[in-house]
Amino acid sequence: MKFGLFYELQLPKPANAEQWDPDAERRIFHEMLEQVALADSLGFDFVFEVEHHFLEEYSHSSAPELMMAALSQRTKNIRLGHGIVLTPPGYNHPARVAERISALDILSNGRVEFGSGESASEMELGGFGVERRMKKAMWEEATREITNMMTSTPYPGFEGEFFSMPARNVIPKPLQKPHPPLWVAASRRETTMVAARLGMGSLGFGFETPEELGERALEYYRLVREELMPIGHAINPGLAVLNTFMMADTDEEAMRRSANGPAFFSYSLGYYYNPATGGNHKPGEANVYADFLARAEETAGAQAQRGGFLSAAEIAAGEPTDEVQKALYRAARSGNAIGTTETLRRTLAKYEEQHLDVMIFVAQCGDRKHEHIMESIETFGKELLPEFKERHLTQQRPWRAEQLKGVDFPINSSI
């Protein structure tokens, strides 16, 4: 199993103020650079950063290509993942995406992971005029053509349902051939299976349990073998899962340091992705964090405690059945990758046993402190990462090779 960090660049407003401190955005941008540089020096494999727009407090990551470019000059080995680029043309013209991904691949000496997706928040869809019912078709058409732009000299042009352009040579071309590894955002099981058929890695944003992951892994790799219809010119078979992350000398201290991070992550995500709240958000005026704190006792605060160190049966008993609501519930839990070295060794081994390819840690979220995140990254990198790296080479890679027997399409996975 490989490991990465995940960034939304969350920035809650002060609960008792209308706006942020003037230095707040500068601070979180530079803290992310420090955190990823440390992770790179310790051997972490990936960093993934989202692209979101207008989602105040939940995500200030509207220009991830600039953060990735900065990281390309501050790091040496860590893979730089777009997790994800919004590819419906209303957000980003496909040619511009191809140009930016290729330029970053050159700057980073071939370390880019190209994740794509659609988003579902009314703030973003409405802000860019993207029609909700057509967004998945837009994503597929644009993403397919982006890979063609990165591999064709010249690109012959395209007359599509959602965008058209004449023949042009889209430059530069990426260093990785035929293009960087492809991923897609997958908060639902069905999207993970679409990823398999299209030859893409699945960025699992549903906070799946080890048992769910095991079932999905077997079905995912079966579909790669039997129903592959690649969207690109090389496939990237792989399953990644998100987990909230914080370490300390005791489980209780790790929970304390985790603070409102997981609960605010869940609350603000649900706030923007629920049309009843996100669709009525007052830009520049609302204070999502203050609202979160006001409701904490009855909602997010209770959820944050629910997962702590309860049994799997106790946790499952309180879960919603809807997949999206279940993901929000799990995001709010303080468990899994929160605790001591021994706690994480024990819980992460369960994912390893189910053949997870990549575990992605959500460390920077809510009101967590930079120094606690840095300490957690260092502790994990020194005390746990080496043993998982060794087993990835000796156990997971042979298992993957067995699963991919008979697949004759080119593979350009970094896993």
mmCIF file of N, CA and C in Angstrom, residues 43-105:
data_model
loop_
_atom_site.group_PDB
_atom_site.id
_atom_site.type_symbol
_atom_site.label_atom_id
_atom_site.label_comp_id
_atom_site.label_asym_id
_atom_site.label_seq_id
_atom_site.Cartn_x
_atom_site.Cartn_y
_atom_site.Cartn_z
ATOM 1 N N GLY A 43 9.444 10.177 2.201
ATOM 2 C CA GLY A 43 9.121 9.070 1.312
ATOM 3 C C GLY A 43 7.654 8.867 1.014
ATOM 4 N N PHE A 44 6.771 9.807 1.386
ATOM 5 C CA PHE A 44 5.374 9.705 0.973
ATOM 6 C C PHE A 44 5.316 9.650 -0.551
ATOM 7 N N ASP A 45 4.323 8.943 -1.077
ATOM 8 C CA ASP A 45 4.280 8.672 -2.509
ATOM 9 C C ASP A 45 3.503 9.702 -3.314
ATOM 10 N N PHE A 46 2.427 10.263 -2.745
ATOM 11 C CA PHE A 46 1.526 11.123 -3.514
ATOM 12 C C PHE A 46 1.089 12.329 -2.696
ATOM 13 N N VAL A 47 0.750 13.411 -3.409
ATOM 14 C CA VAL A 47 -0.081 14.472 -2.871
ATOM 15 C C VAL A 47 -1.165 14.733 -3.916
ATOM 16 N N PHE A 48 -2.404 14.814 -3.448
ATOM 17 C CA PHE A 48 -3.528 15.135 -4.323
ATOM 18 C C PHE A 48 -4.189 16.410 -3.820
ATOM 19 N N GLU A 49 -4.492 17.312 -4.757
ATOM 20 C CA GLU A 49 -5.169 18.559 -4.404
ATOM 21 C C GLU A 49 -6.388 18.751 -5.292
ATOM 22 N N VAL A 50 -7.461 19.246 -4.681
ATOM 23 C CA VAL A 50 -8.719 19.435 -5.399
ATOM 24 C C VAL A 50 -8.692 20.708 -6.240
ATOM 25 N N GLU A 51 -9.674 20.798 -7.132
ATOM 26 C CA GLU A 51 -10.040 22.079 -7.743
ATOM 27 C C GLU A 51 -11.479 22.366 -7.357
ATOM 28 N N HIS A 52 -11.687 23.443 -6.617
ATOM 29 C CA HIS A 52 -13.038 23.894 -6.272
ATOM 30 C C HIS A 52 -13.096 25.400 -6.433
ATOM 31 N N HIS A 53 -14.307 25.903 -6.649
ATOM 32 C CA HIS A 53 -14.511 27.337 -6.843
ATOM 33 C C HIS A 53 -15.685 27.817 -5.997
ATOM 34 N N PHE A 54 -15.494 28.939 -5.338
ATOM 35 C CA PHE A 54 -16.553 29.651 -4.618
ATOM 36 C C PHE A 54 -17.025 28.931 -3.349
ATOM 37 N N LEU A 55 -16.340 27.871 -2.936
ATOM 38 C CA LEU A 55 -16.768 27.115 -1.755
ATOM 39 C C LEU A 55 -16.036 27.643 -0.524
ATOM 40 N N GLU A 56 -16.390 28.845 -0.125
ATOM 41 C CA GLU A 56 -15.717 29.529 0.977
ATOM 42 C C GLU A 56 -15.651 28.647 2.221
ATOM 43 N N GLU A 57 -14.514 28.662 2.863
ATOM 44 C CA GLU A 57 -14.221 27.914 4.087
ATOM 45 C C GLU A 57 -13.982 26.432 3.810
ATOM 46 N N TYR A 58 -14.831 25.805 2.983
ATOM 47 C CA TYR A 58 -14.627 24.382 2.689
ATOM 48 C C TYR A 58 -13.388 24.155 1.836
ATOM 49 N N SER A 59 -13.187 24.968 0.804
ATOM 50 C CA SER A 59 -12.023 24.770 -0.068
ATOM 51 C C SER A 59 -11.625 26.073 -0.736
ATOM 52 N N HIS A 60 -10.384 26.487 -0.477
ATOM 53 C CA HIS A 60 -9.828 27.678 -1.132
ATOM 54 C C HIS A 60 -8.840 27.271 -2.229
ATOM 55 N N SER A 61 -8.993 26.056 -2.715
ATOM 56 C CA SER A 61 -8.078 25.501 -3.717
ATOM 57 C C SER A 61 -8.665 25.671 -5.109
ATOM 58 N N SER A 62 -8.671 26.896 -5.600
ATOM 59 C CA SER A 62 -9.248 27.176 -6.921
ATOM 60 C C SER A 62 -8.212 27.145 -8.035
ATOM 61 N N ALA A 63 -6.934 27.130 -7.697
ATOM 62 C CA ALA A 63 -5.870 27.113 -8.709
ATOM 63 C C ALA A 63 -4.818 26.072 -8.331
ATOM 64 N N PRO A 64 -5.202 24.783 -8.284
ATOM 65 C CA PRO A 64 -4.257 23.755 -7.840
ATOM 66 C C PRO A 64 -3.031 23.625 -8.737
ATOM 67 N N GLU A 65 -3.186 24.006 -10.008
ATOM 68 C CA GLU A 65 -2.032 23.901 -10.905
ATOM 69 C C GLU A 65 -0.892 24.807 -10.455
ATOM 70 N N LEU A 66 -1.214 25.916 -9.777
ATOM 71 C CA LEU A 66 -0.160 26.799 -9.280
ATOM 72 C C LEU A 66 0.504 26.212 -8.039
ATOM 73 N N MET A 67 -0.284 25.616 -7.163
ATOM 74 C CA MET A 67 0.309 24.952 -6.008
ATOM 75 C C MET A 67 1.178 23.779 -6.438
ATOM 76 N N MET A 68 0.698 23.010 -7.428
ATOM 77 C CA MET A 68 1.481 21.879 -7.915
ATOM 78 C C MET A 68 2.780 22.358 -8.572
ATOM 79 N N ALA A 69 2.713 23.472 -9.285
ATOM 80 C CA ALA A 69 3.924 24.017 -9.906
ATOM 81 C C ALA A 69 4.932 24.435 -8.831
ATOM 82 N N ALA A 70 4.433 25.082 -7.769
ATOM 83 C CA ALA A 70 5.322 25.465 -6.672
ATOM 84 C C ALA A 70 5.941 24.233 -6.030
ATOM 85 N N LEU A 71 5.133 23.191 -5.829
ATOM 86 C CA LEU A 71 5.643 21.958 -5.220
ATOM 87 C C LEU A 71 6.633 21.249 -6.121
ATOM 88 N N SER A 72 6.476 21.397 -7.419
ATOM 89 C CA SER A 72 7.406 20.735 -8.345
ATOM 90 C C SER A 72 8.833 21.234 -8.151
ATOM 91 N N GLN A 73 8.978 22.444 -7.628
ATOM 92 C CA GLN A 73 10.307 23.014 -7.410
ATOM 93 C C GLN A 73 10.788 22.860 -5.968
ATOM 94 N N ARG A 74 9.913 22.373 -5.102
ATOM 95 C CA ARG A 74 10.271 22.188 -3.693
ATOM 96 C C ARG A 74 10.409 20.726 -3.303
ATOM 97 N N THR A 75 10.054 19.821 -4.201
ATOM 98 C CA THR A 75 10.085 18.387 -3.908
ATOM 99 C C THR A 75 10.865 17.653 -4.988
ATOM 100 N N LYS A 76 11.220 16.407 -4.692
ATOM 101 C CA LYS A 76 12.038 15.635 -5.624
ATOM 102 C C LYS A 76 11.350 14.362 -6.128
ATOM 103 N N ASN A 77 10.585 13.705 -5.292
ATOM 104 C CA ASN A 77 10.071 12.380 -5.648
ATOM 105 C C ASN A 77 8.560 12.223 -5.563
ATOM 106 N N ILE A 78 7.903 12.945 -4.675
ATOM 107 C CA ILE A 78 6.474 12.751 -4.453
ATOM 108 C C ILE A 78 5.700 13.024 -5.732
ATOM 109 N N ARG A 79 4.704 12.172 -6.027
ATOM 110 C CA ARG A 79 3.874 12.336 -7.215
ATOM 111 C C ARG A 79 2.874 13.465 -6.981
ATOM 112 N N LEU A 80 2.697 14.328 -7.983
ATOM 113 C CA LEU A 80 1.866 15.524 -7.857
ATOM 114 C C LEU A 80 0.520 15.268 -8.514
ATOM 115 N N GLY A 81 -0.497 15.063 -7.691
ATOM 116 C CA GLY A 81 -1.792 14.625 -8.188
ATOM 117 C C GLY A 81 -2.842 15.718 -8.221
ATOM 118 N N HIS A 82 -3.472 15.873 -9.389
ATOM 119 C CA HIS A 82 -4.692 16.665 -9.465
ATOM 120 C C HIS A 82 -5.825 15.763 -9.000
ATOM 121 N N GLY A 83 -6.443 16.148 -7.891
ATOM 122 C CA GLY A 83 -7.464 15.273 -7.335
ATOM 123 C C GLY A 83 -8.760 16.008 -7.018
ATOM 124 N N ILE A 84 -9.371 16.698 -7.947
ATOM 125 C CA ILE A 84 -9.272 16.461 -9.393
ATOM 126 C C ILE A 84 -9.338 17.802 -10.155
ATOM 127 N N VAL A 85 -9.054 17.744 -11.488
ATOM 128 C CA VAL A 85 -9.353 18.872 -12.376
ATOM 129 C C VAL A 85 -10.808 18.752 -12.815
ATOM 130 N N LEU A 86 -11.532 19.868 -12.784
ATOM 131 C CA LEU A 86 -12.911 19.878 -13.282
ATOM 132 C C LEU A 86 -12.865 19.999 -14.801
ATOM 133 N N THR A 87 -13.224 18.928 -15.509
ATOM 134 C CA THR A 87 -13.041 18.917 -16.960
ATOM 135 C C THR A 87 -14.267 19.256 -17.809
ATOM 136 N N PRO A 88 -15.507 19.342 -17.289
ATOM 137 C CA PRO A 88 -16.558 19.889 -18.142
ATOM 138 C C PRO A 88 -16.126 21.252 -18.694
ATOM 139 N N PRO A 89 -16.302 21.490 -19.994
ATOM 140 C CA PRO A 89 -15.715 22.676 -20.624
ATOM 141 C C PRO A 89 -16.151 24.006 -20.031
ATOM 142 N N GLY A 90 -17.289 24.049 -19.350
ATOM 143 C CA GLY A 90 -17.688 25.301 -18.717
ATOM 144 C C GLY A 90 -16.713 25.763 -17.658
ATOM 145 N N TYR A 91 -16.048 24.820 -17.001
ATOM 146 C CA TYR A 91 -15.033 25.154 -16.006
ATOM 147 C C TYR A 91 -13.685 25.467 -16.652
ATOM 148 N N ASN A 92 -13.239 24.564 -17.518
ATOM 149 C CA ASN A 92 -11.903 24.655 -18.113
ATOM 150 C C ASN A 92 -11.973 24.160 -19.550
ATOM 151 N N HIS A 93 -11.497 24.940 -20.493
ATOM 152 C CA HIS A 93 -11.448 24.453 -21.874
ATOM 153 C C HIS A 93 -10.488 23.268 -21.942
ATOM 154 N N PRO A 94 -10.865 22.185 -22.619
ATOM 155 C CA PRO A 94 -9.998 20.998 -22.664
ATOM 156 C C PRO A 94 -8.569 21.278 -23.121
ATOM 157 N N ALA A 95 -8.390 22.168 -24.070
ATOM 158 C CA ALA A 95 -7.029 22.465 -24.534
ATOM 159 C C ALA A 95 -6.202 23.108 -23.424
ATOM 160 N N ARG A 96 -6.828 23.954 -22.624
ATOM 161 C CA ARG A 96 -6.095 24.577 -21.522
ATOM 162 C C ARG A 96 -5.701 23.537 -20.477
ATOM 163 N N VAL A 97 -6.583 22.559 -20.225
ATOM 164 C CA VAL A 97 -6.235 21.496 -19.284
ATOM 165 C C VAL A 97 -5.041 20.706 -19.811
ATOM 166 N N ALA A 98 -5.088 20.323 -21.080
ATOM 167 C CA ALA A 98 -3.988 19.558 -21.670
ATOM 168 C C ALA A 98 -2.677 20.332 -21.583
ATOM 169 N N GLU A 99 -2.720 21.620 -21.851
ATOM 170 C CA GLU A 99 -1.515 22.447 -21.784
ATOM 171 C C GLU A 99 -0.958 22.514 -20.363
ATOM 172 N N ARG A 100 -1.835 22.730 -19.388
ATOM 173 C CA ARG A 100 -1.380 22.881 -18.005
ATOM 174 C C ARG A 100 -0.837 21.577 -17.448
ATOM 175 N N ILE A 101 -1.528 20.458 -17.728
ATOM 176 C CA ILE A 101 -1.052 19.159 -17.240
ATOM 177 C C ILE A 101 0.315 18.847 -17.844
ATOM 178 N N SER A 102 0.472 19.097 -19.129
ATOM 179 C CA SER A 102 1.741 18.802 -19.801
ATOM 180 C C SER A 102 2.867 19.685 -19.281
ATOM 181 N N ALA A 103 2.575 20.974 -19.094
ATOM 182 C CA ALA A 103 3.604 21.887 -18.590
ATOM 183 C C ALA A 103 4.045 21.477 -17.184
ATOM 184 N N LEU A 104 3.083 21.088 -16.339
ATOM 185 C CA LEU A 104 3.425 20.641 -14.990
ATOM 186 C C LEU A 104 4.236 19.353 -15.037
ATOM 187 N N ASP A 105 3.906 18.470 -15.950
ATOM 188 C CA ASP A 105 4.660 17.225 -16.065
ATOM 189 C C ASP A 105 6.114 17.506 -16.427
#
